Short mmCIF file of N, CA and C in Angstrom, two decimals:
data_model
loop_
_atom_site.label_atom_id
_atom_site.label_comp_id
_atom_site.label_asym_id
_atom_site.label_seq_id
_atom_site.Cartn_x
_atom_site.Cartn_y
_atom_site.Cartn_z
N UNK Q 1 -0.30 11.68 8.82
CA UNK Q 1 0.87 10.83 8.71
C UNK Q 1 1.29 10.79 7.24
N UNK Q 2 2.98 11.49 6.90
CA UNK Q 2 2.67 11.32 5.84
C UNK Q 2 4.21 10.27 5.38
N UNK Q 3 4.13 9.33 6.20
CA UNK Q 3 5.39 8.02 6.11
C UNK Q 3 4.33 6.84 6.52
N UNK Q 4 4.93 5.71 6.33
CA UNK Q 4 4.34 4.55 7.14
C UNK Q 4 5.14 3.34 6.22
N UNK Q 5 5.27 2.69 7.14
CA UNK Q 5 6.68 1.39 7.08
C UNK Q 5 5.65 0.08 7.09
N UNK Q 6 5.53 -0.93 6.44
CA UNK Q 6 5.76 -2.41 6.72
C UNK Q 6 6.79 -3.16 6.57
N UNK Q 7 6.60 -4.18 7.25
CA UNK Q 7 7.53 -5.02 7.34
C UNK Q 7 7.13 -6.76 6.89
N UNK Q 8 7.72 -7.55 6.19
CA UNK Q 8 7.62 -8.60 6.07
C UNK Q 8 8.34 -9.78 5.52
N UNK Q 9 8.06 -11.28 5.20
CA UNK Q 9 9.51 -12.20 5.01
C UNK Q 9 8.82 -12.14 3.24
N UNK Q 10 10.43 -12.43 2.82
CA UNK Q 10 10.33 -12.63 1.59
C UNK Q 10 9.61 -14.36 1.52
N UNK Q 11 8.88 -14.51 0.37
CA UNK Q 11 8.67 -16.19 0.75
C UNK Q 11 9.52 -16.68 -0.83
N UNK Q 12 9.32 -18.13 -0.63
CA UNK Q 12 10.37 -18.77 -1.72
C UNK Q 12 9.92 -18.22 -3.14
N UNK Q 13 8.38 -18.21 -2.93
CA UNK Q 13 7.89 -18.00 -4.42
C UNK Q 13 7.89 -17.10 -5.01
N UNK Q 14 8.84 -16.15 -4.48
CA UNK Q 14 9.00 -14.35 -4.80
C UNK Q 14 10.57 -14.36 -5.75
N UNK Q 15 10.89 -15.76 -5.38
CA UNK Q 15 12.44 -15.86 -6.02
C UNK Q 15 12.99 -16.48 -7.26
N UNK Q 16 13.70 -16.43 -7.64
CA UNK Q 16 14.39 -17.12 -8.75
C UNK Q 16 15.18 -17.86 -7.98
N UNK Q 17 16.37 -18.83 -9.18
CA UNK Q 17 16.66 -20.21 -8.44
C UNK Q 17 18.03 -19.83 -7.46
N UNK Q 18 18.45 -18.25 -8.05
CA UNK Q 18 19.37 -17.84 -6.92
C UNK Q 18 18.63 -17.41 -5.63
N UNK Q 19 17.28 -17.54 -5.20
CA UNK Q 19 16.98 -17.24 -4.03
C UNK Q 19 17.17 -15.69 -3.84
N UNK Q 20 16.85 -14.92 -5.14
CA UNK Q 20 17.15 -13.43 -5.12
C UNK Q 20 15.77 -13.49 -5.86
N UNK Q 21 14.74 -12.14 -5.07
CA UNK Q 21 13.61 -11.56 -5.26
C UNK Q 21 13.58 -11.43 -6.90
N UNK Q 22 12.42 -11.91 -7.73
CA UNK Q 22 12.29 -11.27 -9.15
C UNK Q 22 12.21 -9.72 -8.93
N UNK Q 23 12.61 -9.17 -10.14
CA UNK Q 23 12.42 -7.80 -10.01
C UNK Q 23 10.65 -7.39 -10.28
N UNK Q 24 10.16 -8.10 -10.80
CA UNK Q 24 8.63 -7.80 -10.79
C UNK Q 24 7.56 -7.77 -9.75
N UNK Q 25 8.30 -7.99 -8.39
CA UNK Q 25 7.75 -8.48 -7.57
C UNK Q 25 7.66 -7.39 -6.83
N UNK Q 26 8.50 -6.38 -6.70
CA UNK Q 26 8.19 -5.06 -5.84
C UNK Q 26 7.47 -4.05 -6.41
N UNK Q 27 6.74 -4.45 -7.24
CA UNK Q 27 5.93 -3.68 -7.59
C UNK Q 27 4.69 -3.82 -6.69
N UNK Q 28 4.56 -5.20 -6.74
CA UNK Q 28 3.73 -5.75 -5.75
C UNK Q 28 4.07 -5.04 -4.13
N UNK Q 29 5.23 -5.17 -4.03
CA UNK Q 29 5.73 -4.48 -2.20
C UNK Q 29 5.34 -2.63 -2.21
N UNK Q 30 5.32 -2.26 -3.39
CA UNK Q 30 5.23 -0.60 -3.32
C UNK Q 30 3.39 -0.61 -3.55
N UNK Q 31 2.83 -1.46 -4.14
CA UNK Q 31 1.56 -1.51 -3.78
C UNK Q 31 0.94 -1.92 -2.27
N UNK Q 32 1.33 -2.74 -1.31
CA UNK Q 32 1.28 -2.84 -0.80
C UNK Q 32 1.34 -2.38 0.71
N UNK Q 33 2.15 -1.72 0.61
CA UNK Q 33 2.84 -0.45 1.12
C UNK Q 33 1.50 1.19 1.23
N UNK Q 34 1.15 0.94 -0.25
CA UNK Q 34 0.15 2.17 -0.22
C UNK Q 34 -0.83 2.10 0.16
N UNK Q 35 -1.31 0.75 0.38
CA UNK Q 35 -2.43 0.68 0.74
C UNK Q 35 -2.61 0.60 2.10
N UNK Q 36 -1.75 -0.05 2.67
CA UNK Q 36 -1.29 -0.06 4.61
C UNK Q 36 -1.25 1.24 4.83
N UNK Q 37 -0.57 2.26 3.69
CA UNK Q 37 -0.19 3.98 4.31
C UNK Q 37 -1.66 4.51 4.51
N UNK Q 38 -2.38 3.84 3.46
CA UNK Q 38 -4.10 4.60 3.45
C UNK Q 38 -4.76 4.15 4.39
N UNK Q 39 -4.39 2.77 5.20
CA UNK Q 39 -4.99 2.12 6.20
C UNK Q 39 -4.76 2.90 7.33
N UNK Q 40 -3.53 3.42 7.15
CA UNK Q 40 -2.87 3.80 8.51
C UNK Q 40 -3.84 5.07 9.31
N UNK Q 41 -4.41 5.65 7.62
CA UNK Q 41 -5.25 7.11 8.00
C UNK Q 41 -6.50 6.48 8.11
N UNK Q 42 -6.99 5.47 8.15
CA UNK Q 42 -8.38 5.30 8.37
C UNK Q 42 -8.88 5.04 7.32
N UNK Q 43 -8.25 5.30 6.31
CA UNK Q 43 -9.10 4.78 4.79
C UNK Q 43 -8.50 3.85 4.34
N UNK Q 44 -9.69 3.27 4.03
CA UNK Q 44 -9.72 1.77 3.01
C UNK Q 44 -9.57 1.87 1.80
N UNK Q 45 -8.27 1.20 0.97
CA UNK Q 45 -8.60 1.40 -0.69
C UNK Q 45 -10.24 0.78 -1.22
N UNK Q 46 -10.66 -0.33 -0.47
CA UNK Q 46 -11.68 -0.88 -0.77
C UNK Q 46 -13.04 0.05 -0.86
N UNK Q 47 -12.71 1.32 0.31
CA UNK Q 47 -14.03 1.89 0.98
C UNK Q 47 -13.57 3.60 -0.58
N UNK Q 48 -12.85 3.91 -0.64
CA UNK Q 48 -12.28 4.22 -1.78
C UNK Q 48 -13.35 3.87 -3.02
N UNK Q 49 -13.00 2.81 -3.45
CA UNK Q 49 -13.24 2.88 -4.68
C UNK Q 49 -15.00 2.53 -4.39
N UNK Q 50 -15.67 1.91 -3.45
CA UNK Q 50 -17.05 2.04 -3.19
C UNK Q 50 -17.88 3.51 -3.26
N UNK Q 51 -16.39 4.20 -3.29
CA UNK Q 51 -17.31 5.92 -3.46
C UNK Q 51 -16.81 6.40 -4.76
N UNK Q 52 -16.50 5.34 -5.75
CA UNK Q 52 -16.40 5.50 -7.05
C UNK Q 52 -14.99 6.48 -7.36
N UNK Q 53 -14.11 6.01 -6.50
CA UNK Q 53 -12.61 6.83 -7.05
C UNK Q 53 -11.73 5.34 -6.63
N UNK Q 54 -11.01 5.75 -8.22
CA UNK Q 54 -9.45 4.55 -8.31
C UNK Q 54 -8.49 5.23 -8.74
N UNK Q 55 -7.41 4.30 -8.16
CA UNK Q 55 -6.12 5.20 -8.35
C UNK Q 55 -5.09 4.52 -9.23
N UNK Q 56 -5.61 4.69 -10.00
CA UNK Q 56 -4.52 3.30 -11.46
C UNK Q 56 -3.05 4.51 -11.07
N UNK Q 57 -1.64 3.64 -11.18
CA UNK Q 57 -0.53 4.14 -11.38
C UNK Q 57 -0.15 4.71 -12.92
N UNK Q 58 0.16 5.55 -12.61
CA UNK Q 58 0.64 5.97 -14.35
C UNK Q 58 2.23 6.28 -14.46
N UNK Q 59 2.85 6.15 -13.19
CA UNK Q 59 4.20 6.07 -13.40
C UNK Q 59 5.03 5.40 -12.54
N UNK Q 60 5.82 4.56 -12.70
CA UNK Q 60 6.61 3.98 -11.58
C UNK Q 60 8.24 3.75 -11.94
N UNK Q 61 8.82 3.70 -10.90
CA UNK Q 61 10.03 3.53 -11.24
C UNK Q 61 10.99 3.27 -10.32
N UNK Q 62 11.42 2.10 -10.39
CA UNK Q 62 12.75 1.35 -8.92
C UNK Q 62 14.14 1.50 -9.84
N UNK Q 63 15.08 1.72 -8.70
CA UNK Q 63 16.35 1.19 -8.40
C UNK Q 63 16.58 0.63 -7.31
N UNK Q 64 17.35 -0.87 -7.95
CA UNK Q 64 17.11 -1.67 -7.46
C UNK Q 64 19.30 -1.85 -6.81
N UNK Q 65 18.88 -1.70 -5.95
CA UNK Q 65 20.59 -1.73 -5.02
C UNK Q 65 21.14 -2.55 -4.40
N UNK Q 66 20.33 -3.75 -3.82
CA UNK Q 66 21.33 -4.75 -3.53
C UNK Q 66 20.11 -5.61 -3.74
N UNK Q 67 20.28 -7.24 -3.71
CA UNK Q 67 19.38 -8.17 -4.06
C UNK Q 67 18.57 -8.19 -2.58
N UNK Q 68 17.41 -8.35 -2.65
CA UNK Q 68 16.37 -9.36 -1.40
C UNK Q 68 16.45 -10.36 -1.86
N UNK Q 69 16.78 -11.38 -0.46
CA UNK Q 69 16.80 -12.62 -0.92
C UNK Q 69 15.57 -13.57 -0.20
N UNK Q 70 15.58 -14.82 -0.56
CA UNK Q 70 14.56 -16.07 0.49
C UNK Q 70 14.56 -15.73 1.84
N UNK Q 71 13.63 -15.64 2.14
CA UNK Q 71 13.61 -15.46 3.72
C UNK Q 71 13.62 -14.39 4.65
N UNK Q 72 14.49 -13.02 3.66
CA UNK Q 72 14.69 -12.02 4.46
C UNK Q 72 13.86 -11.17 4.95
N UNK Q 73 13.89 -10.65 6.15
CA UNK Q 73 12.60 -9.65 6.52
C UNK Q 73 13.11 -8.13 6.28
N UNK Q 74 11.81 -7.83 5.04
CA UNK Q 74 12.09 -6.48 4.53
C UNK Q 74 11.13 -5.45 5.05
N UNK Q 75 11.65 -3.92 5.15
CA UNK Q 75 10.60 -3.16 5.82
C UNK Q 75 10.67 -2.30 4.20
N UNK Q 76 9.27 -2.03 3.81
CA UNK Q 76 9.22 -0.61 2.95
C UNK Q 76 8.18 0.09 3.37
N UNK Q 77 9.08 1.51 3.29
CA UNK Q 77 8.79 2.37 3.74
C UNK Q 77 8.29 3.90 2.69
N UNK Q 78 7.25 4.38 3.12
CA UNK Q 78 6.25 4.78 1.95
C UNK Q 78 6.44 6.12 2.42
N UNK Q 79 6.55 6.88 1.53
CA UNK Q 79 6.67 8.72 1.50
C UNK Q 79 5.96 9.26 0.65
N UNK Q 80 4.96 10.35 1.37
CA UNK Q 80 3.95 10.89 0.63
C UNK Q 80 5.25 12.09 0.06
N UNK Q 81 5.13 12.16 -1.28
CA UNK Q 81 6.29 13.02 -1.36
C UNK Q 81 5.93 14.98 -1.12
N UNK Q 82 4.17 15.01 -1.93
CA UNK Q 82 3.94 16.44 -1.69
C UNK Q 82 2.34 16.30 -1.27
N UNK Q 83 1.21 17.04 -1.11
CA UNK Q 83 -0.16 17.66 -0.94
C UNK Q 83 -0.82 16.58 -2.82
N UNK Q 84 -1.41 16.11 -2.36
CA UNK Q 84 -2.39 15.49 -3.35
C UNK Q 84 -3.40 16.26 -3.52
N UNK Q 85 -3.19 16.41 -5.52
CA UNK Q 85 -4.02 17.22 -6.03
C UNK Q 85 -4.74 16.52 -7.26
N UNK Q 86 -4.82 16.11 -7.85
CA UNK Q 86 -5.24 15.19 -9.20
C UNK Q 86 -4.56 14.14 -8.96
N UNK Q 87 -3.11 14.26 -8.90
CA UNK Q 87 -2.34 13.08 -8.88
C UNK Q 87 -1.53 12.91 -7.15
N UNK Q 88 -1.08 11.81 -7.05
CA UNK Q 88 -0.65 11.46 -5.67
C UNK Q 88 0.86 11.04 -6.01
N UNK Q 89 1.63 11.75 -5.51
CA UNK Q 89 3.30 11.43 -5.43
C UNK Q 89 3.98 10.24 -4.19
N UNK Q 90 4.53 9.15 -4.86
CA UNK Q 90 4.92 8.22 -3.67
C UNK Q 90 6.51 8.29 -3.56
N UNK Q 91 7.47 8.43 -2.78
CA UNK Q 91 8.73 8.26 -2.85
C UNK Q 91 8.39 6.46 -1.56
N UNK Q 92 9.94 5.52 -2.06
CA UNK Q 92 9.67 4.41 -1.24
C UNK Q 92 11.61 4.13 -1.04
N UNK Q 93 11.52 3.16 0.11
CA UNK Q 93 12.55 2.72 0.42
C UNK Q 93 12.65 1.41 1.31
N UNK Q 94 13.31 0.39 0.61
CA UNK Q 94 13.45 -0.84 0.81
C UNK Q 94 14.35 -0.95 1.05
N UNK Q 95 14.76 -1.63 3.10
CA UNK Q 95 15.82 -1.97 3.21
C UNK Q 95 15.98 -3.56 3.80
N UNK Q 96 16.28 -4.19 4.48
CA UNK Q 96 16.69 -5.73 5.08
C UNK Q 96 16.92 -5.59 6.61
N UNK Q 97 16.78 -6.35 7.19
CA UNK Q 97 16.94 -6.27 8.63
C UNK Q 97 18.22 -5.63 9.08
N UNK Q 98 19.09 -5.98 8.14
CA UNK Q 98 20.31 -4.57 8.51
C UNK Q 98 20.11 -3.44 8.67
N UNK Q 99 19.30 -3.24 7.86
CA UNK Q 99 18.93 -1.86 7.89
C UNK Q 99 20.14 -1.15 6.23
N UNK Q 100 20.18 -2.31 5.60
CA UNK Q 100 20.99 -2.08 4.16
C UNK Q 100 19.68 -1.80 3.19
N UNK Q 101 19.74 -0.35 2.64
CA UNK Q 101 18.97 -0.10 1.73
C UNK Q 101 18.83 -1.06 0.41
N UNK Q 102 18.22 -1.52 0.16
CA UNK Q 102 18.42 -2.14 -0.93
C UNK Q 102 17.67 -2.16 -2.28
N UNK Q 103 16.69 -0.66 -2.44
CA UNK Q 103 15.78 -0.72 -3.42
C UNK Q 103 15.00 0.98 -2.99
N UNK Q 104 15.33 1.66 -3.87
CA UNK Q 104 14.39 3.02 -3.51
C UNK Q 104 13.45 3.08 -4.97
N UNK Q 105 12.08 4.09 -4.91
CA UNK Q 105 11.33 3.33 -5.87
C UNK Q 105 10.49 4.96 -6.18
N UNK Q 106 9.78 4.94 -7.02
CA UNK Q 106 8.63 6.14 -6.84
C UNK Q 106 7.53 5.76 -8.07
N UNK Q 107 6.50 6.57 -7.33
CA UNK Q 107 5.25 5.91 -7.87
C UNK Q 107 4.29 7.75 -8.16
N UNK Q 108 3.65 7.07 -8.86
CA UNK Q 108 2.37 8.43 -9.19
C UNK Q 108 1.35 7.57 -9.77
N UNK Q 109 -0.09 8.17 -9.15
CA UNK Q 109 -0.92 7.87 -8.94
C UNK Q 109 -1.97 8.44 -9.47
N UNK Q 110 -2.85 8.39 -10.15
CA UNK Q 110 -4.25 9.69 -10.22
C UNK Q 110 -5.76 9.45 -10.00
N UNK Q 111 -6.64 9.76 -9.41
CA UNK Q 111 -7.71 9.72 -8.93
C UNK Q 111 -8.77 9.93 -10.00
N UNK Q 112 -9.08 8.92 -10.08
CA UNK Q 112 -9.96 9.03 -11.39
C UNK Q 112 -11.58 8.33 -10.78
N UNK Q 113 -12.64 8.93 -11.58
CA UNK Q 113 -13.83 8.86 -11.04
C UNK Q 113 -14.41 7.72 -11.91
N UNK Q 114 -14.39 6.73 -11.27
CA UNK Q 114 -14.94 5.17 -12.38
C UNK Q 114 -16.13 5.69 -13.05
N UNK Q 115 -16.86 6.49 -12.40
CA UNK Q 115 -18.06 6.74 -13.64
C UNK Q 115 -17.72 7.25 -14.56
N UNK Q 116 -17.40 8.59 -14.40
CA UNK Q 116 -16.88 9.18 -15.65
C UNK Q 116 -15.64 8.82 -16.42
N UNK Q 117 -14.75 8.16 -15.96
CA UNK Q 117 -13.59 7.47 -16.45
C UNK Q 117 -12.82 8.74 -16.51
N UNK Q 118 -12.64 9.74 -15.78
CA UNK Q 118 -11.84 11.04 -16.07
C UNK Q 118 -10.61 11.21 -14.45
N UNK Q 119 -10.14 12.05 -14.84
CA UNK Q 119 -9.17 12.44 -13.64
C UNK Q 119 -9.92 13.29 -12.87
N UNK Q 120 -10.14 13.20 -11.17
CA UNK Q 120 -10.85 13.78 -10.16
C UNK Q 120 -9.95 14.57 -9.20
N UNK Q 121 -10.36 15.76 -8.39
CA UNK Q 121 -9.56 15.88 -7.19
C UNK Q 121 -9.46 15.37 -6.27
N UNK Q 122 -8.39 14.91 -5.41
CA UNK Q 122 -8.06 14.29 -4.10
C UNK Q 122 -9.12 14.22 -3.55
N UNK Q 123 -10.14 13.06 -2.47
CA UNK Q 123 -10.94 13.43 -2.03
C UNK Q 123 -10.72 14.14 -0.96
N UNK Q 124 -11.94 14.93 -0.53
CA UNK Q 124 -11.56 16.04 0.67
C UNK Q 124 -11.30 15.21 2.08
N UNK Q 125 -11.86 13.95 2.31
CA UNK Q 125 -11.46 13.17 3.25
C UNK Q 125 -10.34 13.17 3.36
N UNK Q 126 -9.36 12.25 2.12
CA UNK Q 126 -7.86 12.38 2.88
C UNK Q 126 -6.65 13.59 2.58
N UNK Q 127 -7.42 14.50 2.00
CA UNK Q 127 -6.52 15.75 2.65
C UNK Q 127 -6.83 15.95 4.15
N UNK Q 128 -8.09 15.98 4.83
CA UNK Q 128 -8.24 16.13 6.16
C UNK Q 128 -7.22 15.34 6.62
N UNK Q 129 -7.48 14.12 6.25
CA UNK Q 129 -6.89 12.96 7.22
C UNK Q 129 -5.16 13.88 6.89
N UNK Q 130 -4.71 14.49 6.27
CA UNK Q 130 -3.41 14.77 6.10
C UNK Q 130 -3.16 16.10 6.51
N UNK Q 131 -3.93 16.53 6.82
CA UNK Q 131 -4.29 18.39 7.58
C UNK Q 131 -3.60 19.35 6.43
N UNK Q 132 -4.42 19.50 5.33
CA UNK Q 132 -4.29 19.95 4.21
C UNK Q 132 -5.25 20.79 4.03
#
């Protein structure tokens, strides 16, 4: 699987006093997002880093297209963009129950081995899980 969507309500405390999402906050939704996509294959970020690999972001970047506001139920939706090799490519897209895009985003990722503190290859698990 190399998409996978959540869905959920914005709550008040995500907002400013216009009841429009901070922009710091989808950073939080594109994390969130990746980790449900890794759930989706059977892996746990938790069970992850117990085998001594983390995936700190080293690049991110939103445009942000129409406001989320209080209350609204947003789906983002997570795109493996290519084959994970050192680093992991995310394309994302945030829209509103309209189905009005309102935020596309991208992320990179790299697999680094907590012991050695260095950059690792993809583990061979979730290329399987991705038929790679």
């Amino acid at each position: 699987m190399r998409t996978n969507e959540i869905s959920f309500r914005i709550r008040y405390s995500e907002t400013d006093q216009m009841g429009v999402v901070y922009h710091g906050n989808y950073a939080q939704y594109l994390e969130l997002a990746r980790v449900e996509w890794l759930r989706s294959l059977g892996i746990s970020y938790k069970s992850m880093e117990e085998g001594g690999i983390m995936l700190p972001v080293i690049s991110l970047s939103i445009n942000y297209l129409k406001p989320a506001l209080y209350d609204d139920l947003i789906t983002v939706k997570v795109i493996l963009t290519k084959k994970p090799a050192v680093r992991i490519e995310f394309d994302y897209e945030i829209t509103n129950e309209s189905g009005e895009l309102l935020a596309t985003a991208n992320t990179v990722l790299v697999f680094m081995d907590m012991k050695r503190k260095r950059p690792t290859k993809c583990p061979k698990i979730l290329l399987d899980k991705l038929n790679y």
